[in-house]
PDB file of C-alpha atoms in Angstrom:
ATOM      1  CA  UNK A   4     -14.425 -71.401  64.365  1.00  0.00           C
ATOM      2  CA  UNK A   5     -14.873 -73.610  67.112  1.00  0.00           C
ATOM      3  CA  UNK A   6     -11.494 -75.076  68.494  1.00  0.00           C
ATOM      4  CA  UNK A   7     -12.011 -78.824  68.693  1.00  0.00           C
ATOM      5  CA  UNK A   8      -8.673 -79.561  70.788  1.00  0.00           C
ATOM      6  CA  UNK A   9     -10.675 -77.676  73.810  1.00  0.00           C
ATOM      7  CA  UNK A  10     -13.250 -80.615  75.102  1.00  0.00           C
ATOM      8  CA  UNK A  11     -13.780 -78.153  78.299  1.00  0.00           C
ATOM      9  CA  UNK A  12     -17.324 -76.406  78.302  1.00  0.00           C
ATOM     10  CA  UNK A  13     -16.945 -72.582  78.826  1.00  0.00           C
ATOM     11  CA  UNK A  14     -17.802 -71.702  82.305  1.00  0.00           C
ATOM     12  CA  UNK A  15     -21.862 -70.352  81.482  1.00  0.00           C
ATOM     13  CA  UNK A  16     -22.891 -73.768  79.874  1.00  0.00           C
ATOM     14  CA  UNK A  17     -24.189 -76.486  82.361  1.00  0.00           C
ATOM     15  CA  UNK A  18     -23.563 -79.583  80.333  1.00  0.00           C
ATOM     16  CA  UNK A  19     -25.927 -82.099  81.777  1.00  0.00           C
ATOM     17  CA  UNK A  20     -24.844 -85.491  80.809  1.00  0.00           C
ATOM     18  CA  UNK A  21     -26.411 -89.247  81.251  1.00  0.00           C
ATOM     19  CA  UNK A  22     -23.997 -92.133  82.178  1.00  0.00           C
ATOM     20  CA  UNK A  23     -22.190 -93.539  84.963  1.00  0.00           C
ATOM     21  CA  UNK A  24     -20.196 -90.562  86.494  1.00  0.00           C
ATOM     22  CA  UNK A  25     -22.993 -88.329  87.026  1.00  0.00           C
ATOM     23  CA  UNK A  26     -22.770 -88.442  90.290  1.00  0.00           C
ATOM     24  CA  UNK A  27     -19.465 -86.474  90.114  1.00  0.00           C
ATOM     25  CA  UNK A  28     -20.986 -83.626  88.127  1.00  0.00           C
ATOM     26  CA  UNK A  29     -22.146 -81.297  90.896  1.00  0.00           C
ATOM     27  CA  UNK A  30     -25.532 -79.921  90.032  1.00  0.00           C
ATOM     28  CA  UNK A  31     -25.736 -76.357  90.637  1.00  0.00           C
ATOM     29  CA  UNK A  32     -28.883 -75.311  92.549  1.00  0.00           C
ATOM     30  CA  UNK A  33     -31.960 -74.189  91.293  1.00  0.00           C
ATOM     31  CA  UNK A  34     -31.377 -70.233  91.772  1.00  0.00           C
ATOM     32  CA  UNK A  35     -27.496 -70.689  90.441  1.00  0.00           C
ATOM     33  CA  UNK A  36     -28.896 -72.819  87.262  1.00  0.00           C
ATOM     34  CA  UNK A  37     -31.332 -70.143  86.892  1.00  0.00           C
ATOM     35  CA  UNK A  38     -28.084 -67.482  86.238  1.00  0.00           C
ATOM     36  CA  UNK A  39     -25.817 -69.425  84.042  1.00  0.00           C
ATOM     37  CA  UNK A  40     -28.873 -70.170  81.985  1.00  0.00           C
ATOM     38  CA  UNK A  41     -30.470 -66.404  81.790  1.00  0.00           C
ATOM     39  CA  UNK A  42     -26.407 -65.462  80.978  1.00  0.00           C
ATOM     40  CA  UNK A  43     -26.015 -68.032  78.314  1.00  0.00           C
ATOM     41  CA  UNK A  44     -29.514 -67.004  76.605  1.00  0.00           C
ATOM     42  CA  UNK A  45     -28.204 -63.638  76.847  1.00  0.00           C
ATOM     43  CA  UNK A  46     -25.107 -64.296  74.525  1.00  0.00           C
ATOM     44  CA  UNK A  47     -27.543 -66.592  72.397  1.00  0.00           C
ATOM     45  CA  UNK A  48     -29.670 -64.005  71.596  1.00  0.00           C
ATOM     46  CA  UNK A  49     -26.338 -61.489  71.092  1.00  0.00           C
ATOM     47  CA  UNK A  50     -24.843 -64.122  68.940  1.00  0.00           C
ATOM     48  CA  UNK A  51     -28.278 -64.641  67.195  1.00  0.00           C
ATOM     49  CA  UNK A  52     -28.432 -61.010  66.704  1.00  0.00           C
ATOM     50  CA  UNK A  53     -25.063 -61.091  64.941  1.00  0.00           C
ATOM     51  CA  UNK A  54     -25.382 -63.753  63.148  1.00  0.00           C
ATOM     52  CA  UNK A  55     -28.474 -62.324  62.020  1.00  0.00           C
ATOM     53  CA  UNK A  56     -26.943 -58.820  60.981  1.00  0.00           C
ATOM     54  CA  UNK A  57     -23.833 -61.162  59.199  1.00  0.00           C
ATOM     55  CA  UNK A  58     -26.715 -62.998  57.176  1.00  0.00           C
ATOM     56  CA  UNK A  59     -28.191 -59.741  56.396  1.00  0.00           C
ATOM     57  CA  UNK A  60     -24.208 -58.317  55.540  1.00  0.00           C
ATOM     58  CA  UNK A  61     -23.463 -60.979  53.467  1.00  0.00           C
ATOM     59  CA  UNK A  62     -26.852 -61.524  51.454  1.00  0.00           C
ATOM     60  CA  UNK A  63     -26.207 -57.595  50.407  1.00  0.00           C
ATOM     61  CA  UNK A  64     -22.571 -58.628  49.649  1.00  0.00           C
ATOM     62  CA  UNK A  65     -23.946 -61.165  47.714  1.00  0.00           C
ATOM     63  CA  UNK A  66     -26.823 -58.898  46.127  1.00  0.00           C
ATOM     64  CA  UNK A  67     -23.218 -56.434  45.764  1.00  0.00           C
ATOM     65  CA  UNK A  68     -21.149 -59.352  43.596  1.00  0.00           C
ATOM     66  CA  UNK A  69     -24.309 -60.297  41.592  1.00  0.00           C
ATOM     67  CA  UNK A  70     -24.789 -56.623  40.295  1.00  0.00           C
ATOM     68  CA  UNK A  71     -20.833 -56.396  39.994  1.00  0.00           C
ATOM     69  CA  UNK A  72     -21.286 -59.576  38.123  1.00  0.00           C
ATOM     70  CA  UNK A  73     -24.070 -58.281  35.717  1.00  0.00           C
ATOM     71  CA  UNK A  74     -22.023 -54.764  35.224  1.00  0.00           C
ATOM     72  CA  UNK A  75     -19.159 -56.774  34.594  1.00  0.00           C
ATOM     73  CA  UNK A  76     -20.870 -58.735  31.943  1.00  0.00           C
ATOM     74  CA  UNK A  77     -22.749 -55.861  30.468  1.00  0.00           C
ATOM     75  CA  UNK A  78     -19.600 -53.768  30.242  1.00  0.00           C
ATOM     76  CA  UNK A  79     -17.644 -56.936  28.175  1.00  0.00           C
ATOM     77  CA  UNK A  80     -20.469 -56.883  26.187  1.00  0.00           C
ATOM     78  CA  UNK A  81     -20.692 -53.212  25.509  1.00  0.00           C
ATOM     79  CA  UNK A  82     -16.557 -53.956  24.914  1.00  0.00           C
ATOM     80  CA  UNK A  83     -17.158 -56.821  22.704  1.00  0.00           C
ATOM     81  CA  UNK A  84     -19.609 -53.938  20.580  1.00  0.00           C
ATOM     82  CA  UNK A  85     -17.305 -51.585  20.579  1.00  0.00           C
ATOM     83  CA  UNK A  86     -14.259 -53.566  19.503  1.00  0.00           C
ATOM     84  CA  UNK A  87     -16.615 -54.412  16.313  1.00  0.00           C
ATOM     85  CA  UNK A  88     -17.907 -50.941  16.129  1.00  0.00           C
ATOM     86  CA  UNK A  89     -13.746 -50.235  15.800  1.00  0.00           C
ATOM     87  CA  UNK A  90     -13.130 -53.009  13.262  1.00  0.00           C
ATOM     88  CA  UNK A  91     -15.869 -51.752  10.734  1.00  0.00           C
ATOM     89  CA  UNK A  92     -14.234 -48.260  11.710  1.00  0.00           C
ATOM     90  CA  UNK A  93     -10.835 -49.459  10.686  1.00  0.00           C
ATOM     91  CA  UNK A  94     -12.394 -51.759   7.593  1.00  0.00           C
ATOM     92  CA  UNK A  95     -14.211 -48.762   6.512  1.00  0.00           C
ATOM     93  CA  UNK A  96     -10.636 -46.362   6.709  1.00  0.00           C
ATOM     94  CA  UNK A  97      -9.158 -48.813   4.602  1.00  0.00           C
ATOM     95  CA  UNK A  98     -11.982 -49.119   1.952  1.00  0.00           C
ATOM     96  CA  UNK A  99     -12.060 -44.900   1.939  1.00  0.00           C
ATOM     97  CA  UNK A 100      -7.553 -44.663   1.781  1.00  0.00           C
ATOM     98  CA  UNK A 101      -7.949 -47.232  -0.902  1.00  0.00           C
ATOM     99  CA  UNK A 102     -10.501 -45.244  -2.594  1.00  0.00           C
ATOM    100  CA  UNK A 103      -8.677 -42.084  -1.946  1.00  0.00           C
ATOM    101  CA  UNK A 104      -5.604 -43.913  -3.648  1.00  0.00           C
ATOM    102  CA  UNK A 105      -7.016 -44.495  -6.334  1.00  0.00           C
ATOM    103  CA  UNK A 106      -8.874 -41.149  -6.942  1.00  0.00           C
ATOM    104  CA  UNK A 107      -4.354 -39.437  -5.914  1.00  0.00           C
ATOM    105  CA  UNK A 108      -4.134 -41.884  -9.028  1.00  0.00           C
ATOM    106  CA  UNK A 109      -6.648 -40.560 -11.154  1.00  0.00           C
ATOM    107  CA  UNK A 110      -6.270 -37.009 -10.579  1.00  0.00           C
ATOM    108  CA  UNK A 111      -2.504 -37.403 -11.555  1.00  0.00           C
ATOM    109  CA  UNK A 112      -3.281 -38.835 -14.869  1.00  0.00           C
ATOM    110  CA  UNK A 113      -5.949 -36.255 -15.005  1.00  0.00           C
ATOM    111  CA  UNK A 114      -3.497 -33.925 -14.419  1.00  0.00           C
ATOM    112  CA  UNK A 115      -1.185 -34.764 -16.915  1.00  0.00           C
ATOM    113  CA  UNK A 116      -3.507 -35.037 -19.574  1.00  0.00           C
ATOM    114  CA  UNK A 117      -4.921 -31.600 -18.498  1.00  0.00           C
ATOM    115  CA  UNK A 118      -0.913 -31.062 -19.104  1.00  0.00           C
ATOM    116  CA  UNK A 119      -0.955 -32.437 -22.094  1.00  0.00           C
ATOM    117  CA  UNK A 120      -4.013 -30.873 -23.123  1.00  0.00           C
ATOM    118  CA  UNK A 121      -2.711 -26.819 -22.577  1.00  0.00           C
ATOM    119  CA  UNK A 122       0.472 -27.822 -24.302  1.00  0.00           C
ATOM    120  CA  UNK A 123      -1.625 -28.694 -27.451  1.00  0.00           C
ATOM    121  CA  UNK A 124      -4.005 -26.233 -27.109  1.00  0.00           C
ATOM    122  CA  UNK A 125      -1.226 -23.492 -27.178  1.00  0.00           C
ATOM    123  CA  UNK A 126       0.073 -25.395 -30.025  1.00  0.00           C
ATOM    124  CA  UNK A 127      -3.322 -25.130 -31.530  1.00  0.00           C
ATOM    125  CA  UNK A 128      -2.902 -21.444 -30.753  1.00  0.00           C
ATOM    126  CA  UNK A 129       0.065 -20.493 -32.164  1.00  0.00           C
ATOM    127  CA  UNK A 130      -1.478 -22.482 -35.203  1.00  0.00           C
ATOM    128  CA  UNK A 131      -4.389 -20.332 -34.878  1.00  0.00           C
ATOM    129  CA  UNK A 132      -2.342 -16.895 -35.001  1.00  0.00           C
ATOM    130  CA  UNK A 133      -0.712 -17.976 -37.960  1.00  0.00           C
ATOM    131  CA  UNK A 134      -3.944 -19.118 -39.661  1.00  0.00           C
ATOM    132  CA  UNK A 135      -5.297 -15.663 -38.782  1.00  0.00           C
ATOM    133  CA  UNK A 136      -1.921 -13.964 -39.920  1.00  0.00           C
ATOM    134  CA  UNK A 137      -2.120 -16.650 -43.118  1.00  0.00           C
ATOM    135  CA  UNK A 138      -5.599 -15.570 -43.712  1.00  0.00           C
ATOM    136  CA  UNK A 139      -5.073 -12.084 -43.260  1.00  0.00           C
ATOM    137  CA  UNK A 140      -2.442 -12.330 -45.412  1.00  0.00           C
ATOM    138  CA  UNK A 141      -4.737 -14.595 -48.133  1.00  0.00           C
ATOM    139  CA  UNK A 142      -7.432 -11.421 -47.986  1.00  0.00           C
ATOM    140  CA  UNK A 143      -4.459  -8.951 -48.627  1.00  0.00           C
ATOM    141  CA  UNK A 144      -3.421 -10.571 -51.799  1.00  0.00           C
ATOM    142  CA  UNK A 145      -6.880 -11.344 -52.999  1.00  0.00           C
ATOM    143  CA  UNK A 146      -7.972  -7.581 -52.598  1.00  0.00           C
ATOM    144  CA  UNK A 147      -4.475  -6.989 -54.129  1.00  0.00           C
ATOM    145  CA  UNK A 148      -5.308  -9.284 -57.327  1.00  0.00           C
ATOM    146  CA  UNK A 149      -8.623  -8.210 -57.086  1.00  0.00           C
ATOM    147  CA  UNK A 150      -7.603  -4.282 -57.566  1.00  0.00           C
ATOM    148  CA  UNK A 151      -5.038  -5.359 -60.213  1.00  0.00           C
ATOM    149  CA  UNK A 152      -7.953  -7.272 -62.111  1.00  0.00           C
ATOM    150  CA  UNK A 153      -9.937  -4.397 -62.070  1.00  0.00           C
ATOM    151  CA  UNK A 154      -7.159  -2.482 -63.314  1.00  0.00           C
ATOM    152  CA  UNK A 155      -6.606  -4.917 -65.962  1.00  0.00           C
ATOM    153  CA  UNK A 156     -10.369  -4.530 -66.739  1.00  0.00           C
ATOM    154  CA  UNK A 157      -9.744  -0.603 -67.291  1.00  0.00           C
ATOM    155  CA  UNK A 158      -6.736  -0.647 -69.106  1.00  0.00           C
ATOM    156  CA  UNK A 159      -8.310  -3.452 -71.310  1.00  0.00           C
ATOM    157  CA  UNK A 160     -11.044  -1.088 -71.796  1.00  0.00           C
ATOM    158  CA  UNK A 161      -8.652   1.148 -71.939  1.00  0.00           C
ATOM    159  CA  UNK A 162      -6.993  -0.240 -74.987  1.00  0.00           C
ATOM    160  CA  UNK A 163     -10.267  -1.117 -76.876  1.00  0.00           C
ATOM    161  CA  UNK A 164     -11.567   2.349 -76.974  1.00  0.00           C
ATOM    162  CA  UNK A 165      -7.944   3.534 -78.100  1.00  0.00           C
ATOM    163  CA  UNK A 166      -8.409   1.112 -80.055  1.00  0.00           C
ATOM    164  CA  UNK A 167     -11.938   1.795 -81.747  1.00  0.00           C
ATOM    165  CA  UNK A 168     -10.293   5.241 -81.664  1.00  0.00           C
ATOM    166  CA  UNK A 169      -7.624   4.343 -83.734  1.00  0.00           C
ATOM    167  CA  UNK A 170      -9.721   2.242 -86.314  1.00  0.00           C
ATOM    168  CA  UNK A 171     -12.079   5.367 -87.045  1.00  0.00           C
ATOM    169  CA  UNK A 172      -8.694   7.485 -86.830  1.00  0.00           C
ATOM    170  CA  UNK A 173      -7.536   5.373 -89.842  1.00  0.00           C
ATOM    171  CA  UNK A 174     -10.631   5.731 -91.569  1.00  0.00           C
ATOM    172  CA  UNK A 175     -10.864   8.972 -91.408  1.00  0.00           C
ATOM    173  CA  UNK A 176      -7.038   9.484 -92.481  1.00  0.00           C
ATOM    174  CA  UNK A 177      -5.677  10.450 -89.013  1.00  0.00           C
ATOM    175  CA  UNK A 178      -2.272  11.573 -88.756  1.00  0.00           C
ATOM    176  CA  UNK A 179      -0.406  11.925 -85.450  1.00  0.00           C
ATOM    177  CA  UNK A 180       2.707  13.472 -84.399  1.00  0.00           C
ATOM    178  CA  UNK A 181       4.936  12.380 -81.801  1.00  0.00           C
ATOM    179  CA  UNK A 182       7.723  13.514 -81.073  1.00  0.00           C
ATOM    180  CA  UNK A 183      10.237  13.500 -84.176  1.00  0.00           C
ATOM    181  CA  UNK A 184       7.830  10.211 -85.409  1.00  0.00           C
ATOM    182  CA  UNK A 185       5.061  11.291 -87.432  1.00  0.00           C
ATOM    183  CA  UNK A 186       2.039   8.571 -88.061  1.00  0.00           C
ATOM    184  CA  UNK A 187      -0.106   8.712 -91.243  1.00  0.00           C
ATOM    185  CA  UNK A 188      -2.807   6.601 -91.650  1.00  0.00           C
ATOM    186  CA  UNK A 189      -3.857   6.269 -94.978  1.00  0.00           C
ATOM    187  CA  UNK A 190      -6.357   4.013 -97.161  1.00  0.00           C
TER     188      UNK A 190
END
């Protein structure tokens, strides 16, 4: 920054100015003009040269802020992506707890009917056991009846030969003993 309270020249710049009071401006001579003006070319050109390498600093700052600039954007938009990408993460937990709600929901039920279910079907079995023990039971007594029928059968032919036996016994004038009884069959 240049201080603007100091109006005094520094001491290697020859001001040279037009007006009235030249005359009490003491020109230097040639070979002492030659000196202050090789010195102050001399911290020109350093001052050039630095204000050349700040130009060149700062346009790479600058170059530095506009990439930072362009990350920074890029990386809020890859935050912006993600922050959906983690919404339809969270929407999609909450569609699959719901879902897995209702499926704790439906397995219970299922579970309890299954419940239901064995307690009927070892209803059903006991039923079963006695339909077997019933039908066991059935097949007893019909081979039972069906022995006694046969052994009605026999006796019943039995008792028609005995008595066929008795008719030609009376025909023929049979008499039987039995015992103190005695039978005469007569015509």
């Amino acid at each position: 920054m240049v201080d603007e309270e100091n109006d005094n020249p520094p001491p290697n710049i020859v001001t040279l100015e037009d007006g009235d009071d030249a005359s009490h401006h003491s020109i230097p001579k040639p070979d002492d003009h030659t000196d202050t003006v090789a010195v102050g070319l001399e911290e020109w050109a350093t001052a050039r040269e630095a204000l050349a390498r700040l130009e060149v600093r700062l346009e790479s700052r600058t170059e530095d802020v506009s990439r930072a600039v362009e990350y920074a954007r890029e990386l809020e938009a890859e935050c912006d992506r993600l922050a959906d990408l983690i919404e339809d993460a969270r929407a999609a937990t909450a569609e699959a707890e719901a879902e897995l709600n209702e499926e704790r929901g439906r397995s219970a039920e299922l579970r309890e009917r299954n419940a239901q279910l064995i307690e009927q079907l070892e209803e059903l079995s006991g039923i079963r056991a006695r339909v077997h023990l019933e039908r066991g039971r059935r097949e007893e007594a019909e081979e039972a009846q069906q022995d006694q029928q046969e052994q009605i059968h026999r006796l019943q032919r039995r008792i028609e030969e005995l008595t066929e036996a008795l008719e030609e016994a009376k025909e023929a004038g049979f008499t039987a003993e039995v015992g103190a009884l005695t039978i005469e069959w007569k015509r």
